[in-house]
Short mmCIF file of C-alpha atoms in Angstrom, two decimals:
data_model
loop_
_atom_site.label_atom_id
_atom_site.label_comp_id
_atom_site.label_asym_id
_atom_site.label_seq_id
_atom_site.Cartn_x
_atom_site.Cartn_y
_atom_site.Cartn_z
CA UNK A 90 85.08 53.62 -10.48
CA UNK A 91 88.11 53.06 -13.13
CA UNK A 92 89.21 55.49 -15.10
CA UNK A 93 92.33 55.60 -18.17
CA UNK A 94 94.99 57.16 -18.25
CA UNK A 95 94.09 60.09 -20.43
CA UNK A 96 96.65 61.91 -23.42
CA UNK A 97 98.60 58.41 -24.30
CA UNK A 98 100.92 59.62 -27.55
CA UNK A 99 101.18 57.06 -30.40
CA UNK A 100 104.77 55.31 -30.53
CA UNK A 101 106.83 57.60 -33.27
CA UNK A 102 110.35 56.59 -34.50
CA UNK A 103 111.95 58.98 -33.26
CA UNK A 104 111.23 57.81 -29.92
CA UNK A 105 114.49 55.60 -30.20
CA UNK A 106 117.34 57.81 -30.20
CA UNK A 107 119.97 54.74 -30.15
CA UNK A 108 120.47 51.19 -29.39
CA UNK A 109 123.54 49.03 -27.42
CA UNK A 110 124.13 45.64 -28.70
CA UNK A 111 126.18 43.47 -27.09
CA UNK A 112 129.35 42.25 -28.49
CA UNK A 113 128.13 38.34 -28.19
CA UNK A 114 124.75 37.54 -29.11
CA UNK A 115 123.02 35.51 -26.88
CA UNK A 116 123.51 31.39 -26.99
CA UNK A 117 119.46 31.32 -26.93
CA UNK A 118 116.81 33.38 -26.25
CA UNK A 119 115.58 33.31 -22.55
CA UNK A 120 118.78 31.69 -21.64
CA UNK A 121 120.41 32.70 -18.50
CA UNK A 122 123.66 35.28 -18.26
CA UNK A 123 122.54 37.33 -21.29
CA UNK A 124 120.28 39.98 -19.01
CA UNK A 125 120.95 43.53 -18.90
CA UNK A 126 119.80 43.58 -15.46
CA UNK A 127 120.92 47.11 -14.88
CA UNK A 128 121.53 50.11 -16.21
CA UNK A 129 122.86 53.90 -14.92
CA UNK A 130 123.67 57.36 -15.67
CA UNK A 131 126.57 58.82 -13.20
CA UNK A 132 125.34 62.05 -11.44
CA UNK A 133 126.78 64.26 -13.45
CA UNK A 134 125.61 62.71 -16.52
CA UNK A 135 128.74 62.58 -18.38
CA UNK A 136 128.99 58.54 -18.02
CA UNK A 137 126.79 55.93 -18.28
CA UNK A 138 127.33 52.08 -17.03
CA UNK A 139 125.53 48.84 -18.69
CA UNK A 140 125.55 45.11 -17.27
CA UNK A 141 125.43 43.54 -21.17
CA UNK A 142 125.38 40.04 -19.25
CA UNK A 143 127.89 37.31 -18.08
CA UNK A 144 129.13 39.08 -15.95
CA UNK A 145 130.38 42.18 -18.12
CA UNK A 146 129.82 45.74 -16.87
CA UNK A 147 130.72 48.60 -19.96
CA UNK A 148 131.38 52.34 -18.83
CA UNK A 149 131.01 54.44 -21.30
CA UNK A 150 131.47 58.50 -21.71
CA UNK A 151 127.84 60.39 -22.51
CA UNK A 152 126.56 61.55 -24.90
CA UNK A 153 127.34 58.83 -26.86
CA UNK A 154 128.91 58.40 -30.49
CA UNK A 155 127.72 57.02 -33.60
CA UNK A 156 130.21 53.81 -33.11
CA UNK A 157 128.96 53.41 -29.25
CA UNK A 158 125.30 53.11 -31.01
CA UNK A 159 126.50 50.53 -33.41
CA UNK A 160 128.15 48.10 -31.54
CA UNK A 161 129.85 48.01 -27.85
CA UNK A 162 133.40 48.63 -27.87
CA UNK A 163 135.73 52.22 -28.70
CA UNK A 164 138.88 52.95 -27.60
CA UNK A 165 136.80 55.61 -24.58
CA UNK A 166 135.24 52.84 -23.05
CA UNK A 167 135.94 50.96 -20.08
CA UNK A 168 134.99 46.98 -19.24
CA UNK A 169 134.78 45.78 -15.77
CA UNK A 170 134.55 41.88 -15.82
CA UNK A 171 132.99 40.87 -12.55
CA UNK A 172 133.31 36.79 -13.19
CA UNK A 173 129.57 36.92 -11.79
CA UNK A 174 126.24 37.54 -13.24
CA UNK A 175 125.51 41.62 -12.16
CA UNK A 176 122.49 42.45 -10.56
CA UNK A 177 123.10 45.74 -9.79
CA UNK A 178 124.72 49.22 -10.39
CA UNK A 179 124.88 52.24 -8.60
CA UNK A 180 126.89 55.22 -9.00
CA UNK A 181 128.37 57.30 -5.95
CA UNK A 182 128.76 59.55 -4.31
CA UNK A 183 125.17 61.08 -5.42
CA UNK A 184 123.97 64.82 -4.65
CA UNK A 185 120.29 65.42 -4.38
CA UNK A 186 119.03 68.68 -6.77
CA UNK A 187 117.47 69.74 -2.93
CA UNK A 188 120.72 69.40 -0.71
CA UNK A 189 121.72 72.74 0.44
CA UNK A 190 125.29 73.44 -0.93
CA UNK A 191 126.50 73.91 2.16
CA UNK A 192 125.86 70.03 3.44
CA UNK A 193 126.91 68.79 -0.18
CA UNK A 194 129.93 66.64 1.36
CA UNK A 195 130.86 64.69 -1.54
CA UNK A 196 133.00 67.43 -3.51
CA UNK A 197 136.38 65.67 -3.28
CA UNK A 198 135.34 62.20 -3.19
CA UNK A 199 136.35 60.39 -6.91
CA UNK A 200 133.19 59.28 -9.02
CA UNK A 201 133.17 55.44 -8.14
CA UNK A 202 130.55 52.43 -9.75
CA UNK A 203 129.27 49.97 -6.90
CA UNK A 204 128.47 46.60 -8.21
CA UNK A 205 125.73 43.62 -6.71
CA UNK A 206 126.59 39.96 -7.87
CA UNK A 207 125.50 36.58 -7.76
CA UNK A 208 127.84 35.87 -4.98
CA UNK A 209 126.84 38.48 -2.40
CA UNK A 210 130.33 40.32 -3.47
CA UNK A 211 129.72 44.18 -3.86
CA UNK A 212 132.64 45.41 -5.75
CA UNK A 213 133.56 49.11 -6.10
CA UNK A 214 135.36 50.36 -9.03
CA UNK A 215 137.01 53.48 -9.88
CA UNK A 216 135.21 54.85 -12.85
CA UNK A 217 138.12 57.57 -13.60
CA UNK A 218 140.77 54.50 -13.98
CA UNK A 219 138.64 50.99 -14.37
CA UNK A 220 140.38 49.89 -11.62
CA UNK A 221 139.00 47.68 -8.17
CA UNK A 222 138.89 49.78 -5.20
CA UNK A 223 137.34 47.64 -3.08
CA UNK A 224 135.35 44.42 -2.26
CA UNK A 225 132.62 44.40 0.35
CA UNK A 226 131.56 41.02 1.37
CA UNK A 227 129.01 39.82 3.74
CA UNK A 228 125.90 39.08 2.03
CA UNK A 229 124.72 35.63 2.20
CA UNK A 230 123.10 35.33 -1.09
CA UNK A 231 122.95 38.02 -4.69
CA UNK A 232 122.72 41.45 -4.43
CA UNK A 233 119.76 42.61 -5.84
CA UNK A 234 119.62 46.43 -5.86
CA UNK A 235 122.25 49.63 -4.81
CA UNK A 236 121.76 53.12 -3.88
CA UNK A 237 123.83 55.86 -2.82
CA UNK A 238 122.42 58.24 -0.35
CA UNK A 239 121.90 61.38 -2.24
CA UNK A 240 123.91 63.99 0.46
CA UNK A 241 126.93 63.62 -0.63
CA UNK A 242 128.78 61.06 1.35
CA UNK A 243 130.11 57.51 0.37
CA UNK A 244 126.85 55.80 2.18
CA UNK A 245 126.53 53.04 0.18
CA UNK A 246 122.87 50.93 0.64
CA UNK A 247 122.78 46.86 -0.66
CA UNK A 248 119.80 45.06 -0.93
CA UNK A 249 119.96 40.97 -1.13
CA UNK A 250 118.08 37.75 -1.52
CA UNK A 251 119.68 36.70 2.15
CA UNK A 252 116.57 38.83 3.55
CA UNK A 253 118.69 41.85 4.93
CA UNK A 254 119.56 45.36 4.14
CA UNK A 255 123.24 46.58 4.77
CA UNK A 256 124.53 50.10 5.23
CA UNK A 257 128.48 50.19 4.43
CA UNK A 258 130.23 53.32 4.67
CA UNK A 259 133.22 53.47 2.21
CA UNK A 260 134.78 56.07 3.54
CA UNK A 261 135.72 54.29 6.45
CA UNK A 262 137.95 51.50 5.47
CA UNK A 263 137.33 47.96 6.60
CA UNK A 264 134.55 49.28 8.69
CA UNK A 265 131.68 46.77 9.69
CA UNK A 266 128.43 47.71 7.85
CA UNK A 267 124.80 48.30 9.55
CA UNK A 268 122.72 45.37 8.94
CA UNK A 269 118.75 45.67 8.92
CA UNK A 270 116.74 42.37 9.74
CA UNK A 271 113.17 41.75 9.83
CA UNK A 272 111.79 40.53 6.38
CA UNK A 273 110.93 36.80 6.08
CA UNK A 274 111.62 37.01 1.90
CA UNK A 275 114.30 38.03 -0.44
CA UNK A 276 114.68 41.75 -0.84
CA UNK A 277 114.38 42.84 -4.36
CA UNK A 278 114.58 46.73 -4.39
CA UNK A 279 115.78 49.66 -2.17
CA UNK A 280 114.88 53.18 -2.53
CA UNK A 281 116.49 56.38 -0.26
CA UNK A 282 114.38 59.56 0.62
CA UNK A 283 115.91 62.39 -1.37
CA UNK A 284 117.00 64.17 2.56
CA UNK A 285 118.88 60.68 3.46
CA UNK A 286 116.45 60.16 5.92
CA UNK A 287 114.53 56.66 5.08
CA UNK A 288 115.33 53.77 3.27
CA UNK A 289 112.02 52.01 1.26
CA UNK A 290 112.47 48.28 0.69
CA UNK A 291 110.38 45.84 -0.88
CA UNK A 292 110.02 41.89 -0.89
CA UNK A 293 109.67 39.69 -3.36
CA UNK A 294 106.86 37.50 -1.69
CA UNK A 295 105.74 39.75 0.90
CA UNK A 296 103.27 42.03 0.77
CA UNK A 297 103.79 45.11 2.44
CA UNK A 298 107.01 47.46 2.21
CA UNK A 299 109.63 48.45 4.75
CA UNK A 300 110.54 51.86 5.79
CA UNK A 301 113.77 52.22 7.72
CA UNK A 302 115.46 55.10 9.37
CA UNK A 303 119.07 55.73 8.12
CA UNK A 304 119.53 57.98 10.97
CA UNK A 305 118.74 55.38 14.06
CA UNK A 306 119.00 52.32 11.69
CA UNK A 307 115.82 51.07 13.22
CA UNK A 308 112.61 50.26 11.40
CA UNK A 309 109.77 52.52 11.24
CA UNK A 310 106.78 51.00 9.24
CA UNK A 311 105.05 48.74 7.30
CA UNK A 312 102.64 50.19 3.98
CA UNK A 313 100.86 47.12 4.12
CA UNK A 314 98.34 45.52 1.02
CA UNK A 315 95.70 43.26 1.61
CA UNK A 316 95.92 40.67 -0.59
CA UNK A 317 98.77 38.54 -1.64
CA UNK A 318 101.34 40.22 -4.77
CA UNK A 319 104.72 39.59 -5.29
CA UNK A 320 106.75 43.26 -4.48
CA UNK A 321 108.61 44.45 -8.06
CA UNK A 322 110.00 47.95 -7.47
CA UNK A 323 109.99 51.07 -5.41
CA UNK A 324 111.21 54.44 -5.50
CA UNK A 325 110.35 58.20 -4.02
CA UNK A 326 109.88 61.54 -5.81
CA UNK A 327 111.85 64.49 -6.10
CA UNK A 328 110.81 65.98 -2.80
CA UNK A 329 110.46 61.98 -1.15
CA UNK A 330 106.77 63.35 -0.36
CA UNK A 331 105.39 60.14 -2.61
CA UNK A 332 106.56 56.54 -2.73
CA UNK A 333 106.17 54.50 -5.98
CA UNK A 334 105.47 51.03 -5.59
CA UNK A 335 105.16 48.55 -8.17
CA UNK A 336 103.82 44.34 -8.07
CA UNK A 337 102.09 42.05 -9.49
CA UNK A 338 100.21 38.58 -9.47
CA UNK A 339 100.44 36.26 -12.05
CA UNK A 340 96.85 35.43 -12.88
CA UNK A 341 95.72 39.37 -11.86
CA UNK A 342 98.38 41.64 -13.61
CA UNK A 343 100.29 44.00 -12.27
CA UNK A 344 99.65 47.37 -10.03
CA UNK A 345 101.54 50.50 -9.66
CA UNK A 346 100.78 52.67 -6.27
CA UNK A 347 101.36 55.89 -4.99
CA UNK A 348 102.31 56.05 -1.19
CA UNK A 349 102.63 58.91 1.15
CA UNK A 350 105.32 57.57 3.24
CA UNK A 351 104.43 59.56 6.34
CA UNK A 352 100.99 58.81 6.90
CA UNK A 353 101.07 55.42 5.04
CA UNK A 354 98.10 56.33 3.01
CA UNK A 355 97.44 54.95 -0.49
CA UNK A 356 97.18 57.97 -2.64
CA UNK A 357 96.36 56.27 -6.05
CA UNK A 358 96.69 53.48 -7.97
CA UNK A 359 97.85 52.69 -12.16
CA UNK A 360 96.52 49.19 -13.00
CA UNK A 361 96.80 46.64 -15.94
CA UNK A 362 93.86 46.19 -17.98
CA UNK A 363 91.93 43.23 -18.21
CA UNK A 364 93.06 41.80 -21.07
CA UNK A 365 97.37 42.06 -20.60
CA UNK A 366 96.08 40.86 -17.03
CA UNK A 367 95.76 37.31 -17.79
CA UNK A 368 99.31 37.06 -19.36
CA UNK A 369 101.57 35.67 -17.33
CA UNK A 370 104.56 37.07 -19.44
CA UNK A 371 103.13 40.68 -18.39
CA UNK A 372 104.71 41.60 -15.32
CA UNK A 373 106.25 45.14 -14.39
CA UNK A 374 109.42 45.06 -13.68
CA UNK A 375 111.12 48.62 -12.92
CA UNK A 376 109.94 52.31 -12.18
CA UNK A 377 111.76 55.21 -12.05
CA UNK A 378 110.80 59.08 -11.00
CA UNK A 379 112.26 61.88 -13.38
CA UNK A 380 115.14 63.57 -11.61
CA UNK A 381 112.83 66.70 -13.48
CA UNK A 382 109.93 67.79 -13.19
CA UNK A 383 106.72 65.07 -11.42
CA UNK A 384 106.85 62.04 -14.25
CA UNK A 385 107.22 58.62 -13.41
CA UNK A 386 108.58 55.70 -15.80
CA UNK A 387 107.14 52.58 -15.02
CA UNK A 388 108.26 49.37 -17.20
CA UNK A 389 106.68 45.85 -17.73
CA UNK A 390 108.04 43.07 -20.65
CA UNK A 391 106.53 44.66 -23.56
CA UNK A 392 106.60 48.54 -23.41
CA UNK A 393 107.61 51.67 -21.50
CA UNK A 394 105.37 54.22 -20.29
CA UNK A 395 106.08 57.58 -18.79
CA UNK A 396 103.17 59.29 -16.54
CA UNK A 397 102.86 63.06 -16.39
CA UNK A 398 101.57 62.84 -12.52
CA UNK A 399 100.65 66.20 -12.26
CA UNK A 400 98.49 66.65 -15.02
CA UNK A 401 97.51 62.65 -15.15
CA UNK A 402 97.88 61.95 -18.54
CA UNK A 403 100.82 59.11 -20.31
CA UNK A 404 103.35 61.27 -22.31
CA UNK A 405 104.99 58.14 -23.82
CA UNK A 406 103.76 54.79 -24.39
CA UNK A 407 106.63 53.10 -26.39
CA UNK A 408 106.94 49.09 -27.80
CA UNK A 409 110.04 47.27 -26.49
CA UNK A 410 109.74 45.32 -30.49
CA UNK A 411 112.77 42.65 -28.84
CA UNK A 412 113.04 40.79 -25.67
CA UNK A 413 111.06 41.82 -22.73
CA UNK A 414 112.94 44.97 -20.90
CA UNK A 415 113.67 44.27 -17.11
CA UNK A 416 114.88 47.77 -16.05
CA UNK A 417 115.16 51.61 -16.82
CA UNK A 418 116.88 54.45 -15.71
CA UNK A 419 116.66 58.68 -16.33
CA UNK A 420 119.64 60.50 -17.66
CA UNK A 421 119.93 62.78 -14.73
CA UNK A 422 119.04 66.13 -16.60
CA UNK A 423 115.99 64.48 -17.70
CA UNK A 424 115.46 64.16 -21.88
CA UNK A 425 116.42 60.65 -21.76
CA UNK A 426 115.78 57.36 -20.67
CA UNK A 427 117.58 54.03 -20.67
CA UNK A 428 115.97 50.90 -21.13
CA UNK A 429 117.95 47.40 -20.33
CA UNK A 430 116.34 44.01 -22.00
CA UNK A 431 116.78 40.23 -21.46
CA UNK A 432 119.04 39.88 -24.53
CA UNK A 433 121.34 42.43 -23.19
CA UNK A 434 120.77 44.93 -25.53
CA UNK A 435 119.78 48.86 -24.23
CA UNK A 436 117.64 51.55 -25.74
CA UNK A 437 117.67 55.22 -25.42
CA UNK A 438 114.59 56.70 -25.82
CA UNK A 439 113.30 60.55 -26.14
CA UNK A 440 111.48 61.93 -23.28
CA UNK A 441 109.37 64.89 -23.90
CA UNK A 442 110.80 67.92 -22.07
CA UNK A 443 108.03 68.84 -20.18
CA UNK A 444 108.19 72.31 -17.66
CA UNK A 445 107.12 72.04 -14.48
CA UNK A 446 104.41 74.93 -13.27
CA UNK A 447 105.19 77.09 -10.63
CA UNK A 448 103.54 75.90 -7.89
CA UNK A 449 104.72 72.56 -8.56
CA UNK A 450 108.38 73.69 -8.30
CA UNK A 451 106.73 76.00 -4.89
CA UNK A 452 105.37 72.36 -3.33
CA UNK A 453 108.49 70.28 -4.08
CA UNK A 454 110.82 73.27 -2.24
CA UNK A 455 108.65 72.90 0.97
CA UNK A 456 108.03 69.13 0.89
CA UNK A 457 111.76 68.18 0.97
CA UNK A 458 112.11 70.02 4.22
CA UNK A 459 108.78 68.92 5.74
CA UNK A 460 106.59 65.58 6.20
CA UNK A 461 102.68 65.44 5.37
CA UNK A 462 101.72 66.10 8.79
CA UNK A 463 103.49 69.32 9.28
CA UNK A 464 101.82 71.06 6.13
CA UNK A 465 98.46 69.45 7.58
CA UNK A 466 98.87 71.94 10.45
CA UNK A 467 99.91 74.81 8.85
CA UNK A 468 96.89 77.34 8.61
CA UNK A 469 96.26 77.70 4.73
CA UNK A 470 92.96 76.62 2.95
CA UNK A 471 91.68 73.12 2.51
CA UNK A 472 92.71 73.31 -1.45
CA UNK A 473 95.89 74.40 -0.95
CA UNK A 474 96.74 71.64 1.82
CA UNK A 475 95.63 69.20 -0.63
CA UNK A 476 97.61 70.14 -3.02
CA UNK A 477 100.68 70.50 -0.64
CA UNK A 478 100.07 67.02 0.22
CA UNK A 479 99.16 65.70 -3.31
CA UNK A 480 95.53 64.62 -1.90
CA UNK A 481 94.68 65.89 -5.42
CA UNK A 482 95.95 63.26 -7.32
CA UNK A 483 92.95 61.52 -8.81
CA UNK A 484 92.04 58.44 -6.11
CA UNK A 485 90.45 56.27 -8.81
CA UNK A 486 92.30 53.36 -10.02
CA UNK A 487 93.72 54.44 -13.07
CA UNK A 488 93.47 51.46 -16.04
CA UNK A 489 96.39 51.04 -19.06
CA UNK A 490 94.04 51.93 -22.12
CA UNK A 491 93.25 48.89 -23.59
CA UNK A 492 94.40 49.76 -27.49
CA UNK A 493 98.10 49.09 -26.55
CA UNK A 494 97.69 45.17 -25.38
CA UNK A 495 99.37 43.17 -27.23
#
């Protein structure tokens, strides 16, 4: 039985709060090179990085000034010329909000920006000066995703079309990376659990998710789908108890699935509606859990939607009204999400500020430290166990409302 996400809000003019436009317009709509493939906020929210196309990355102070919003050019910005198509950005060191202060080992590290390029090179820049710090080589194909471990260290994980995931220790100059092999297809995305113990990676044509141990650098398990699909993106929830996966098929639409990474159970699914499923241009391209509350943003080429998983309703459903969006990123303090488009533009949207329930805050505190199996072994009533293991989320297929189709 299929149900619809409830409580979807109608787009309002004030949802869009700012827009960045590239200094150079695209040569032709849809032409390669002008896309904004990645946008990122720094861990403390004081910087914003934007791959504006043609090998250029802009570093801007946040919040933006009115001049920043009007055009990409101000005295405080830094322009990083990478001379290659930019696929991925990552700020580091990054510290999870759940990491105990005693284990935060990134206090003395300067803020860095890692950039993944089309030629397989990773450039690491110093944010304060805009100078290139180090160049990492080893990947034999474009670097599609980058992420720093959220424990404050300078451990960087990269995913590449050369079918490998590599783990780099930037604190050790010249150290060789750990290489994780196994996939038969391009590795598109990777995500790290908040406790820095697990890497999840997805490949473009592989109908399964790979989970790796970041402690032993070994393969752990697959999350397997029963039919062919193209994997698009992945992200862990704030406590690491949920893993969101997006995928699509050119003829049957897209899916957003929530998995339990410990038990490999599929918890629930958001599915494209029947009308949009037959549009080959409507592919789910990105998703991101909010650092505040249990909000999950997911984005296809036409719209940005934000799902309040705890209350099971859409709180934002916003059309781009421009070239399709391809990436999104939450501000670390919540309240704002940035989306990048195929024409090089970046838009900033207001996110409803929802106060997490006290019981959900307790669930996050518990689940950050213990696995699903450990929770299930506790002598607690069934309903409490279901809540703590997210088994209370509706298990039906959740279909996007048809009224939002174009």
